[in-house]
Coordinates of C-alpha atoms and ligand atoms in Angstrom, one line a residue:
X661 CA 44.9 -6.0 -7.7
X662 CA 47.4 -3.1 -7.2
X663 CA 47.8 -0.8 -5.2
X664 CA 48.7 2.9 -5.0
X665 CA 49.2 6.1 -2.8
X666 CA 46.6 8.8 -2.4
X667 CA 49.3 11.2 -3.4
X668 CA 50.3 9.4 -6.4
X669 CA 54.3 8.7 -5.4
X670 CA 54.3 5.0 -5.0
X671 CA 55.2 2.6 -7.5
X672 CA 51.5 0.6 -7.7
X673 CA 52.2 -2.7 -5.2
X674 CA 50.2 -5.8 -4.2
X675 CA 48.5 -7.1 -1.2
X676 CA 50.8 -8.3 0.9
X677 CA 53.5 -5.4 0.3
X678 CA 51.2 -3.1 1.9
X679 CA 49.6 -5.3 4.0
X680 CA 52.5 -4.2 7.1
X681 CA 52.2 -0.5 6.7
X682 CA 49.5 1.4 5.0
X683 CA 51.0 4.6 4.6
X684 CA 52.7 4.6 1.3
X685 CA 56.2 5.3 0.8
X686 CA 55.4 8.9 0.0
X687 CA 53.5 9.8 3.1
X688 CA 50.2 9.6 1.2
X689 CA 47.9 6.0 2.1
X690 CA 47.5 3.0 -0.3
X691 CA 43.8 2.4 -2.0
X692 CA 43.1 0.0 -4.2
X693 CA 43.6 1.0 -7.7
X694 CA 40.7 0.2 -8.5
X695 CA 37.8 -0.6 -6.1
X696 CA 36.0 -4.3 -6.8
X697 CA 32.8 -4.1 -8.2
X698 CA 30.5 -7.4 -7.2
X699 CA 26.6 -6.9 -8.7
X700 CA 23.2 -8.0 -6.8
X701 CA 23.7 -11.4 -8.1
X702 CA 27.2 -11.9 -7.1
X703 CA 26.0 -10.9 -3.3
X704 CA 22.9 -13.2 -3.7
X705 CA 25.3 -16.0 -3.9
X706 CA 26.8 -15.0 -1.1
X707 CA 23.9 -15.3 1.5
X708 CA 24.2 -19.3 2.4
X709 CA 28.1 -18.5 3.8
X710 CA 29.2 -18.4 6.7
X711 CA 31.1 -15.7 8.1
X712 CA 34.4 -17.3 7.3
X713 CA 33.3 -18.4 3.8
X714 CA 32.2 -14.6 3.2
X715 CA 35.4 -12.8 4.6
X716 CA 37.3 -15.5 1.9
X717 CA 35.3 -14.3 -0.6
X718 CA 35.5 -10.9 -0.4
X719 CA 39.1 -10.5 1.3
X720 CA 40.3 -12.5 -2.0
X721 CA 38.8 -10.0 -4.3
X722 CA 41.3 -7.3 -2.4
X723 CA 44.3 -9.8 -1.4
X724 CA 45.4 -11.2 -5.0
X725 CA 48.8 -12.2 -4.2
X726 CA 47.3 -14.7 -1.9
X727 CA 47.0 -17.9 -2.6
X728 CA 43.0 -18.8 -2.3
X729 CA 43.8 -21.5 -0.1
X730 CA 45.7 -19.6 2.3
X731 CA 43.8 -17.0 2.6
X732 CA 40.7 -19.8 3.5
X733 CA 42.7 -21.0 5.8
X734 CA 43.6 -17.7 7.3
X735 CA 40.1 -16.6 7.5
X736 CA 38.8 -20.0 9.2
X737 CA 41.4 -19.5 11.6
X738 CA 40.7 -15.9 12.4
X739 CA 36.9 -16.1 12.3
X740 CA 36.7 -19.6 14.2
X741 CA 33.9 -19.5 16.8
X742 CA 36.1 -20.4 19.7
X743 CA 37.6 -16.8 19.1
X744 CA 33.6 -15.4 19.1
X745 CA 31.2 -15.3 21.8
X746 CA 28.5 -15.9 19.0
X747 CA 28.6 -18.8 16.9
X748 CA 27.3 -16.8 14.2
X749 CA 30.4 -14.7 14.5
X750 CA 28.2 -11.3 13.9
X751 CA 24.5 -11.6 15.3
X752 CA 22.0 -8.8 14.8
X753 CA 20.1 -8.0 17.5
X754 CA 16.7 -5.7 16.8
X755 CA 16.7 -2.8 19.2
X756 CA 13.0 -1.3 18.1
X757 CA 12.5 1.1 15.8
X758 CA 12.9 5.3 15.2
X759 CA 10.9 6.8 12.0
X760 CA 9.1 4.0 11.0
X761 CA 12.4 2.0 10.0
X762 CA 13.6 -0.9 12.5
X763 CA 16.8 -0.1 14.3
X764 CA 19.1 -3.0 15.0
X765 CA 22.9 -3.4 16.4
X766 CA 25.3 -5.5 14.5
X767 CA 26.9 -7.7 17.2
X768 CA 30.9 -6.6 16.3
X769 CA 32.4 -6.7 19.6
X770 CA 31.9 -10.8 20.2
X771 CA 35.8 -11.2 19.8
X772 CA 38.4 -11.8 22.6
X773 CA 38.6 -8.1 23.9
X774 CA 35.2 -7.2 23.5
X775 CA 35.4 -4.5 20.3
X776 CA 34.9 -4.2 17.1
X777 CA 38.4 -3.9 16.5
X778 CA 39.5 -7.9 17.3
X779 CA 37.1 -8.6 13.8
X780 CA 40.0 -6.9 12.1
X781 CA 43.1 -7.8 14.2
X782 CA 42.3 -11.8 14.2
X783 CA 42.4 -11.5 10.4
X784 CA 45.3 -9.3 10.5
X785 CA 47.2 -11.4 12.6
X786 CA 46.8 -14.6 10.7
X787 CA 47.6 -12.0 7.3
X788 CA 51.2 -11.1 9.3
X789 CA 52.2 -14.1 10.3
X790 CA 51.8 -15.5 7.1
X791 CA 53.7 -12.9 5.5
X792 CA 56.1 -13.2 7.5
X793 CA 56.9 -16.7 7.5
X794 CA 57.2 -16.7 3.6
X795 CA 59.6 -13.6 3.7
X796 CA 61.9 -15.1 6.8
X797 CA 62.0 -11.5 8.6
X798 CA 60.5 -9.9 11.9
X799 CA 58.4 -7.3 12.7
X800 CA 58.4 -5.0 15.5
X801 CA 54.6 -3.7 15.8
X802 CA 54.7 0.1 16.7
X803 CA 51.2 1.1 17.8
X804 CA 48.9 3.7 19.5
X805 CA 45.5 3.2 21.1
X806 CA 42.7 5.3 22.8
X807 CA 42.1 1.6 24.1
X808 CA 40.5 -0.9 21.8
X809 CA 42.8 -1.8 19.0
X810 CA 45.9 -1.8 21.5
X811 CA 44.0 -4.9 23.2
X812 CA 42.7 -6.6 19.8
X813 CA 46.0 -6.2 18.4
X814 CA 48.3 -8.1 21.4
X815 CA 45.3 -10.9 21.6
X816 CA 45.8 -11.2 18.0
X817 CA 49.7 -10.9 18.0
X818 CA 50.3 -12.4 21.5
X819 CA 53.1 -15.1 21.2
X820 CA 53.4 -15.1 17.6
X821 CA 56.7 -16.2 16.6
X822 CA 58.9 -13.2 14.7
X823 CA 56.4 -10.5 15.9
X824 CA 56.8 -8.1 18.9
X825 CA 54.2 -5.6 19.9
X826 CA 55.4 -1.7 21.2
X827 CA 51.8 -0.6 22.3
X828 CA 51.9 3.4 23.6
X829 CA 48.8 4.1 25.5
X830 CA 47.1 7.7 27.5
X831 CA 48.1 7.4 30.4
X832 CA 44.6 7.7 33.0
X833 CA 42.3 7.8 29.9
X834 CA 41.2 4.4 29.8
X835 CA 38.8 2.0 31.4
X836 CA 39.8 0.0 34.4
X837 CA 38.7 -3.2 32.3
X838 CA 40.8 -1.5 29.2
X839 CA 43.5 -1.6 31.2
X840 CA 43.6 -4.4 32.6
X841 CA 43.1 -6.3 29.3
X842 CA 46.5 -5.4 27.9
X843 CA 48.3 -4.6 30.9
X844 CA 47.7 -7.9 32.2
X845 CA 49.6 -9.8 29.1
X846 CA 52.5 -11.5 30.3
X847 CA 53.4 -12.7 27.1
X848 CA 57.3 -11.5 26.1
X849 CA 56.4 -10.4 23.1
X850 CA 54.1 -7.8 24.3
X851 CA 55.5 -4.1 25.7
X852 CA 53.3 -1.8 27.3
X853 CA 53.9 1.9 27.0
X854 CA 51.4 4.5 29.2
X855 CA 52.5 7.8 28.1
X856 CA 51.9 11.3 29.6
X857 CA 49.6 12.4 27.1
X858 CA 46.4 11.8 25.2
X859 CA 46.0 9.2 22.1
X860 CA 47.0 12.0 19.7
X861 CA 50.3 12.5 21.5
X862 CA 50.7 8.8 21.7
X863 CA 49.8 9.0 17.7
X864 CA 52.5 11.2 16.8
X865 CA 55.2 10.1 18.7
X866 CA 54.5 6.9 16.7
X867 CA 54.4 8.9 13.6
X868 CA 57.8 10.5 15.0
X869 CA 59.2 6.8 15.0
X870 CA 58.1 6.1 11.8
X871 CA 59.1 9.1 9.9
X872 CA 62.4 8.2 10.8
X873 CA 63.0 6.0 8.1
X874 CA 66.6 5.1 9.3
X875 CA 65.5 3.8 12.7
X876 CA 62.2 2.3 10.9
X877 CA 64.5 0.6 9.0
X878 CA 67.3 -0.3 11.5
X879 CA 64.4 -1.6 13.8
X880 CA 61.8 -3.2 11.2
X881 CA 59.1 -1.4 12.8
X882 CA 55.5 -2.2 11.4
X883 CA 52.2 -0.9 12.3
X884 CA 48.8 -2.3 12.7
X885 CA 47.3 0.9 13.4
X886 CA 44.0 2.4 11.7
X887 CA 45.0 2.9 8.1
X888 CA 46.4 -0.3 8.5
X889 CA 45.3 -1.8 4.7
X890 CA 44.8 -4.8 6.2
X891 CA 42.0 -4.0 8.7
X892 CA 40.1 -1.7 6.6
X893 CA 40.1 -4.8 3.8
X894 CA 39.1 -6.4 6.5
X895 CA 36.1 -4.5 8.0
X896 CA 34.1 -4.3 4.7
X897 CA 32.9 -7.9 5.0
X898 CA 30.9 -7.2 8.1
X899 CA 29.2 -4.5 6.3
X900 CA 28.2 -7.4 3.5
X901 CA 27.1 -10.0 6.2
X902 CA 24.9 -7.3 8.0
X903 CA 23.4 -6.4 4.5
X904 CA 22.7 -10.4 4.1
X905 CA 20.9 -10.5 7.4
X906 CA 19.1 -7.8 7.8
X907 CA 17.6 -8.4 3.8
X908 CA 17.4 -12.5 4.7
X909 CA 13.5 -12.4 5.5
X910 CA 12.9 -10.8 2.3
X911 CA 11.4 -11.8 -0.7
X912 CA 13.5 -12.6 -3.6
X913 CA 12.4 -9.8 -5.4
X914 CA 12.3 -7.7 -2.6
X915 CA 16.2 -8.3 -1.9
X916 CA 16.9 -7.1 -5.6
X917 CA 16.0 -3.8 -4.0
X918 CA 16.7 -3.3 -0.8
X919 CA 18.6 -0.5 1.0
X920 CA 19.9 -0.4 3.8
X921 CA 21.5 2.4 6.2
X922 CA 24.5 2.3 8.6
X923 CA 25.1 3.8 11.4
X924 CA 28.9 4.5 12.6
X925 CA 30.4 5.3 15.8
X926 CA 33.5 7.0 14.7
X927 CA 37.1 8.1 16.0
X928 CA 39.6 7.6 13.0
X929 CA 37.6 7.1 10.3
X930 CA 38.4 3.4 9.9
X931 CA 35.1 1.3 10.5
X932 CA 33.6 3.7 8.4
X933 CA 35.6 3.9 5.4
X934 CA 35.5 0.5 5.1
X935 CA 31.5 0.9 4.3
X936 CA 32.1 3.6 2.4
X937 CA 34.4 0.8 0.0
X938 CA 31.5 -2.2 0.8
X939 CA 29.1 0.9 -1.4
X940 CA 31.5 1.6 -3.7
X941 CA 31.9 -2.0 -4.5
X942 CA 28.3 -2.0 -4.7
X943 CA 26.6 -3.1 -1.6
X944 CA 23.0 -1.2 -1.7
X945 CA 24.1 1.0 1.4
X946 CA 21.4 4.0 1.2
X947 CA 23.1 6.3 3.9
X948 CA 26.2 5.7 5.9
X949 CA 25.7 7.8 9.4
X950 CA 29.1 8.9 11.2
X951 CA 28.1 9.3 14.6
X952 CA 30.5 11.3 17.1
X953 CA 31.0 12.6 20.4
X954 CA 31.7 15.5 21.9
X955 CA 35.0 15.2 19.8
X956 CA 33.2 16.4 17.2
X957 CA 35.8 17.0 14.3
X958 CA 34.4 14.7 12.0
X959 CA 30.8 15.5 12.5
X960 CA 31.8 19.1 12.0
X961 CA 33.7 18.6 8.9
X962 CA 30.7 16.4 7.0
X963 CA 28.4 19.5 8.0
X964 CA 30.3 22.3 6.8
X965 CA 32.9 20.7 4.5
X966 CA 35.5 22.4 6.9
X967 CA 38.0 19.4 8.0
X968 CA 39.9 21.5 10.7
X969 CA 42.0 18.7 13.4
X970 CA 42.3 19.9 16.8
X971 CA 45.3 19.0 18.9
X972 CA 45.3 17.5 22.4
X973 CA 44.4 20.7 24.2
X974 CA 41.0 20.6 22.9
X975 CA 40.0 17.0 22.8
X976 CA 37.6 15.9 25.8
X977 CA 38.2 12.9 28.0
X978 CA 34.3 11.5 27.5
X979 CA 32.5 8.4 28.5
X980 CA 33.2 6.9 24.6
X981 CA 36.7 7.6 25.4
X982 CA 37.3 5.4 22.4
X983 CA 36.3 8.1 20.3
X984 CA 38.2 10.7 21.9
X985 CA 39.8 11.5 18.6
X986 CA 40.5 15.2 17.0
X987 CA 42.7 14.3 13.9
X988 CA 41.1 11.2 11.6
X989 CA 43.9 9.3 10.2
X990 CA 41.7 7.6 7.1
X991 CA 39.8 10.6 6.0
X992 CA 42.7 11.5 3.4
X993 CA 41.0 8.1 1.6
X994 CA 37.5 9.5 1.3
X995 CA 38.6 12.8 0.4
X996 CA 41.1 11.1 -2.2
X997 CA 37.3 9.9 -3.6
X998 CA 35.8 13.1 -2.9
X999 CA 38.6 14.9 -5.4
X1000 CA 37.8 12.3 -8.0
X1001 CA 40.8 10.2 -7.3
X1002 CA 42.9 12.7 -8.2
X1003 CA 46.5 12.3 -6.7
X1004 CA 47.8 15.9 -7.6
X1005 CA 44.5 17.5 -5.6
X1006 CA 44.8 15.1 -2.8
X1007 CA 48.4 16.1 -2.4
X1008 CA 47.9 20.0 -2.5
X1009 CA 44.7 19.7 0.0
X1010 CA 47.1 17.7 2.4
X1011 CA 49.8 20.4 2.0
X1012 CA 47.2 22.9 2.4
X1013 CA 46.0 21.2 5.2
X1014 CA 49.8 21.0 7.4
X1015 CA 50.5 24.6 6.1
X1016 CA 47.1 26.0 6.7
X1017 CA 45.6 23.7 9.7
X1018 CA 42.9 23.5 8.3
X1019 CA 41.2 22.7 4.6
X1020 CA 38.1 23.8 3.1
X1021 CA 35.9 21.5 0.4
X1022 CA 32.5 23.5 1.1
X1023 CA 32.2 23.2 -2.8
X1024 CA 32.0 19.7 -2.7
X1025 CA 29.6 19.4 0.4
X1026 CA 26.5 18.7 -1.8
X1027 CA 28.2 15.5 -3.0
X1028 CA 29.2 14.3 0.3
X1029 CA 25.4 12.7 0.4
X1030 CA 24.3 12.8 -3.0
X1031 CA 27.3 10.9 -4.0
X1032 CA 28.2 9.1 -1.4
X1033 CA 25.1 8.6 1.3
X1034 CA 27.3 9.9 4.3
X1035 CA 25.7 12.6 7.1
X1036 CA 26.7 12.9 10.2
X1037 CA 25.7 13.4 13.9
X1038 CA 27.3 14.1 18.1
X1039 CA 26.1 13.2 20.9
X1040 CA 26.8 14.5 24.8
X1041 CA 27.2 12.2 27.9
X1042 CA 23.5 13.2 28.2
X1043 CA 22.4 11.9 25.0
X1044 CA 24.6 8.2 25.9
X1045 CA 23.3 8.1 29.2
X1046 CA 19.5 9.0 28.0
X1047 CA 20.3 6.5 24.9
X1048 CA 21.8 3.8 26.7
X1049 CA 18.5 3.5 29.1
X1050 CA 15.5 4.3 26.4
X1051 CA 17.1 0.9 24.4
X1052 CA 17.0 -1.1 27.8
X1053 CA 13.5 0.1 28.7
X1054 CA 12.4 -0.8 25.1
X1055 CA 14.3 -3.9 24.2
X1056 CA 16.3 -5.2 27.3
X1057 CA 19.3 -5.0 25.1
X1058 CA 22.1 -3.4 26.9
X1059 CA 24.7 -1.2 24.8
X1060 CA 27.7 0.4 25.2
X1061 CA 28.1 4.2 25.1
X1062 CA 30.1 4.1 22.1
X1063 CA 27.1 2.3 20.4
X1064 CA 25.2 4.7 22.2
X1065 CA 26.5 7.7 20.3
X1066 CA 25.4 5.7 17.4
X1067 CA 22.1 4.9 18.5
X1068 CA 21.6 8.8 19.1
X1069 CA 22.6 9.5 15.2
X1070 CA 20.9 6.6 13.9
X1071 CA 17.1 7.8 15.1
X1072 CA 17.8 10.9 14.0
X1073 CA 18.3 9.8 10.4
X1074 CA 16.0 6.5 10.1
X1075 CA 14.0 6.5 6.9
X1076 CA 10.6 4.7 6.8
X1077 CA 11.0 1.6 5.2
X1078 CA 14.7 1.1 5.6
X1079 CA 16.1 -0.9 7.9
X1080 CA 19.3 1.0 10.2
X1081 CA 21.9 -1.3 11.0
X1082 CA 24.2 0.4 14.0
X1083 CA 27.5 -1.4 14.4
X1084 CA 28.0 -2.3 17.9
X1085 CA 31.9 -1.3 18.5
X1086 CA 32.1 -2.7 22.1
X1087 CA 30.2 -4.2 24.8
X1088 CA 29.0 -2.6 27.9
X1089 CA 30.9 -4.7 29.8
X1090 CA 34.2 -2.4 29.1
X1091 CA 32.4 0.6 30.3
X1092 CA 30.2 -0.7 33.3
X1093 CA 29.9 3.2 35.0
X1094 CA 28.1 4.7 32.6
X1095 CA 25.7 1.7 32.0
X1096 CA 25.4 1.7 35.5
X1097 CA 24.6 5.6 35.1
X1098 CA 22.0 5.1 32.8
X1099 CA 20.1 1.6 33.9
X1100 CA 21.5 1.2 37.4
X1101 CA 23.0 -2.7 36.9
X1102 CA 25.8 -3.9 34.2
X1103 CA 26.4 -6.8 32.0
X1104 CA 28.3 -9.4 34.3
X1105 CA 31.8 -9.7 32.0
X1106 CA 31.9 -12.9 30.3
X1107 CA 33.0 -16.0 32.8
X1108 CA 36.6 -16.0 31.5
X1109 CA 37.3 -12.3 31.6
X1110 CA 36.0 -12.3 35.0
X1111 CA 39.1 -12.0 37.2
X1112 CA 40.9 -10.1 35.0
X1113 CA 41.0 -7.3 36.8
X1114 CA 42.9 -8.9 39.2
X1115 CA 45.7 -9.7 37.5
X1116 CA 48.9 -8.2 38.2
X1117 CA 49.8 -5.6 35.3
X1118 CA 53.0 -5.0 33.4
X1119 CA 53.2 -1.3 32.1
X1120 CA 56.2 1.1 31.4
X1121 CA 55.0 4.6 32.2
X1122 CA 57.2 7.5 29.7
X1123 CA 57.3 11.2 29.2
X1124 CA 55.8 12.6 25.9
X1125 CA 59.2 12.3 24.5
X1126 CA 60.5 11.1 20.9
X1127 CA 63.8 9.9 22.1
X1128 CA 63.2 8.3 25.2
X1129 CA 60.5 5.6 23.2
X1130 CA 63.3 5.3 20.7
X1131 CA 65.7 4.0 22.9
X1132 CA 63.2 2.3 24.5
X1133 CA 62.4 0.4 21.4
X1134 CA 65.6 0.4 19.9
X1135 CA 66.9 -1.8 23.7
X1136 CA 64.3 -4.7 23.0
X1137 CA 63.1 -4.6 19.6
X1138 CA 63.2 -8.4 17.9
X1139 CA 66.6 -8.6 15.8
X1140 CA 66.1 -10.5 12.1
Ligands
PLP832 C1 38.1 2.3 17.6 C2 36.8 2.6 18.1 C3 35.9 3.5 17.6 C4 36.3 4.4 16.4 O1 36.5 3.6 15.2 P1 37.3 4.3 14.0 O2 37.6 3.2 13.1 O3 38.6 4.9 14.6 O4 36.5 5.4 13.4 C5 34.6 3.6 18.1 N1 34.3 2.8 19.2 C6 35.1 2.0 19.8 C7 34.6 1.2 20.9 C8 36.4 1.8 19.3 O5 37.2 0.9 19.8

């Protein structure tokens, strides 16, 4: 397996020569040349693994340069129970049901921060170090977070020999517990960066590092952020394990034809490309519901075809701050689908798009669920509050409000007869005012998280400012 850039200047390059960067060498993002295609039997097989044994098996039809053995290894490692509150790694837990169809939440957020982000990270970090060891270099880890994949990716990266972690974070825009998860990390490796700003500011002054290819160079910077190749290989195989167990009490023949729908709460477009690959590859995935908040960008570009990104002026500090996102760093994948793989299209939309602001595919909106199952939804802090009580008072369970705005979509596309899977991106305990808000009590954290927020916490606080986070970086970045 190959791969190439959405905009068609990259020589085609395996697995592991992507693995540290995702964004191709000419600005576009790498895809797989050609997407894997497993058929109903092939998944049939697949239902007596365990979550490890399934992640092998699938990662290995994307990561070819990988020895099988390693890459067993690697996934037993990064998918060992002792890093997941479950033992089944990723439970589902029925929640009742909205138009006949039962409505249930895949458990995602069982990993060491609490989000659906660590079920990439672990398996990215085990991918890195691995990587790295064979090549003998370092990596300096550049990232951004609106809160959840800064955490998964220092628990995954924390102490790891060759690798340090830059993590830029909005300053005031995230959760006490958020905060104290990462800020908390004494480990030397790790470098915590609050800056003045919103996650999109954070996001481009990362870009701004990055684009410098001289200092990229100089500095071996890497990134595990959201088009990160690695993660999004990584996030299909939970859409394949919540397939399996949602179609297990099914007859044999019933299972032949089964469909499922999933429902997405999304920021960047990550978790939910991934599914969009899992049906491509051939997963029976009957609609794929991006769900969104009042940072509705995405919702309004899979309504209208209109893809316009907003900048940080507009964006909303909401109760799912982790979705407080205006600009969706993996959409230029889908839409690289959308344009029939097309590299010269994809290239003039994305010039279209930096010229204009803005691009319009209303053409192509009929396809974008005919062909490809996805519809969208937004919620308000209304709707998560209202959401996040109605599934207590009918099921006990509590839920986040990010799975909340998922919830909200998810009822309002249920089909009879199909099951809706919504994937649970992080547990209430991260976001205790709102469930407060809405049920009057929280989920006590988990016993070892529980004095975290304690802990003394080790932050650098910086100006929106290109150069000062260069230097910055530049002072302590790990030396070959
Ligand atoms: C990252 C995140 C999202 C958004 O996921 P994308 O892959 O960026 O679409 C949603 N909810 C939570 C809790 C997250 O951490």
């Amino acid at each position: 397996m190959k791969y190439i850039s959405t905009r068609g200047g990259m020589e085609p390059a395996p697995y592991s020569a992507v693995l540290l960067e995702g964004l191709a060498t000419d600005g576009g993002l790498v895809v797989p040349e050609t997407v894997p295609e497993v058929g109903a039997a092939q998944i049939e097989a697949w239902r007596e693994l365990d979550y490890a044994s399934l992640a092998t098996e699938i990662l290995s039809l994307y990561a070819t340069d990988i020895p099988r053995e390693d890459l067993e290894r690697m996934c037993r490692a990064a998918y060992s129970p002792e890093n997941f509150l479950a033992e089944e790694v990723v439970p589902l837990t029925p929640i009742g049901e909205a138009n006949g169809a039962p409505l249930s939440v895949v458990g995602l957020s069982e990993g060491p921060t609490l989000a659906f982000k660590d079920m990439a990270m672990q398996f990215l970090g085990q991918a890195l170090e691995h990587v790295l060891a064979k090549t003998d270099r370092t990596l300096n880890i550049v990232g951004a977070t609106s809160g959840d994949t800064g955490s998964a990716a220092e628990y995954a990266l924390r102490g790891k020999d060759g690798i340090a972690v830059f993590m830029l974070s909005p300053q005031g825009r995230m959760s006490a517990f958020q905060r104290a998860q990462m800020y908390s990390l004494t480990d030397e490796n790790i470098h915590n960066i609050a800056v003045e700003g919103v996650f999109d500011d954070c996001q481009n002054l990362m870009k701004a590092l990055f684009e410098d290819l001289e200092f990229k160079r100089a500095n071996h910077l890497g990134a595990v952020n959201s088009v990160n190749l690695g993660r999004v290989s990584a996030q299909i195989v939970y859409y394949f394990w919540a397939w399996l167990r949602a179609t297990d009490a099914l007859s044999e023949q019933d299972r032949a034809t089964a469909k499922v729908s999933f429902t997405v709460p999304s920021g960047n477009f990550g978790n939910i490309l991934s599914g969009h690959f899992a049906r491509a590859m051939g997963l029976p995935i009957h609609r794929l519901v991006l769900a969104t908040n009042e940072n509705n960008v995405l919702d309004e570009f899979f309504r209208t075809g209109v893809y316009k990104p907003r900048g940080a002026a507009e964006t909303y500090a909401t109760s799912s701050p982790s979705m407080d996102i205006s600009k969706a760093s993996n959409l230029e994948r889908f839409v690289f689908d959308l344009l029939g793989r097309d590299p010269e299209r994809l290239a003039a939309t994305w010039g279209e798009l930096a010229a204009e602001g803005q691009i319009d595919l209303s053409a192509e909106l009929p396809r974008f669920e005919r062909e490809f199952g996805i519809v969208s939804g937004t919620s308000s802090h209304a709707d998560r509050v209202a959401t996040i009580r109605s599934v207590h008072e009918t099921s006990g369970a509590v839920i986040d409000p990010h799975t909340a705005d998922g919830v909200k979509a998810a009822r309002e596309y249920a089909e009879a007869g199909v099951p809706m899977l919504v994937l649970e991106t992080a547990k209430p305990a991260k976001f205790p005012e709102i469930v407060v808000e809405a049920i009057g009590e929280t989920e006590p954290l988990p016993e070892h998280l529980a004095e975290l927020l304690d802990l003394p916490q080790r932050v650098v606080e910086m100006p929106d400012d290109a150069a000062a986070l260069r230097e910055y970086v530049a002072a302590r970045a790990l030396k070959p």
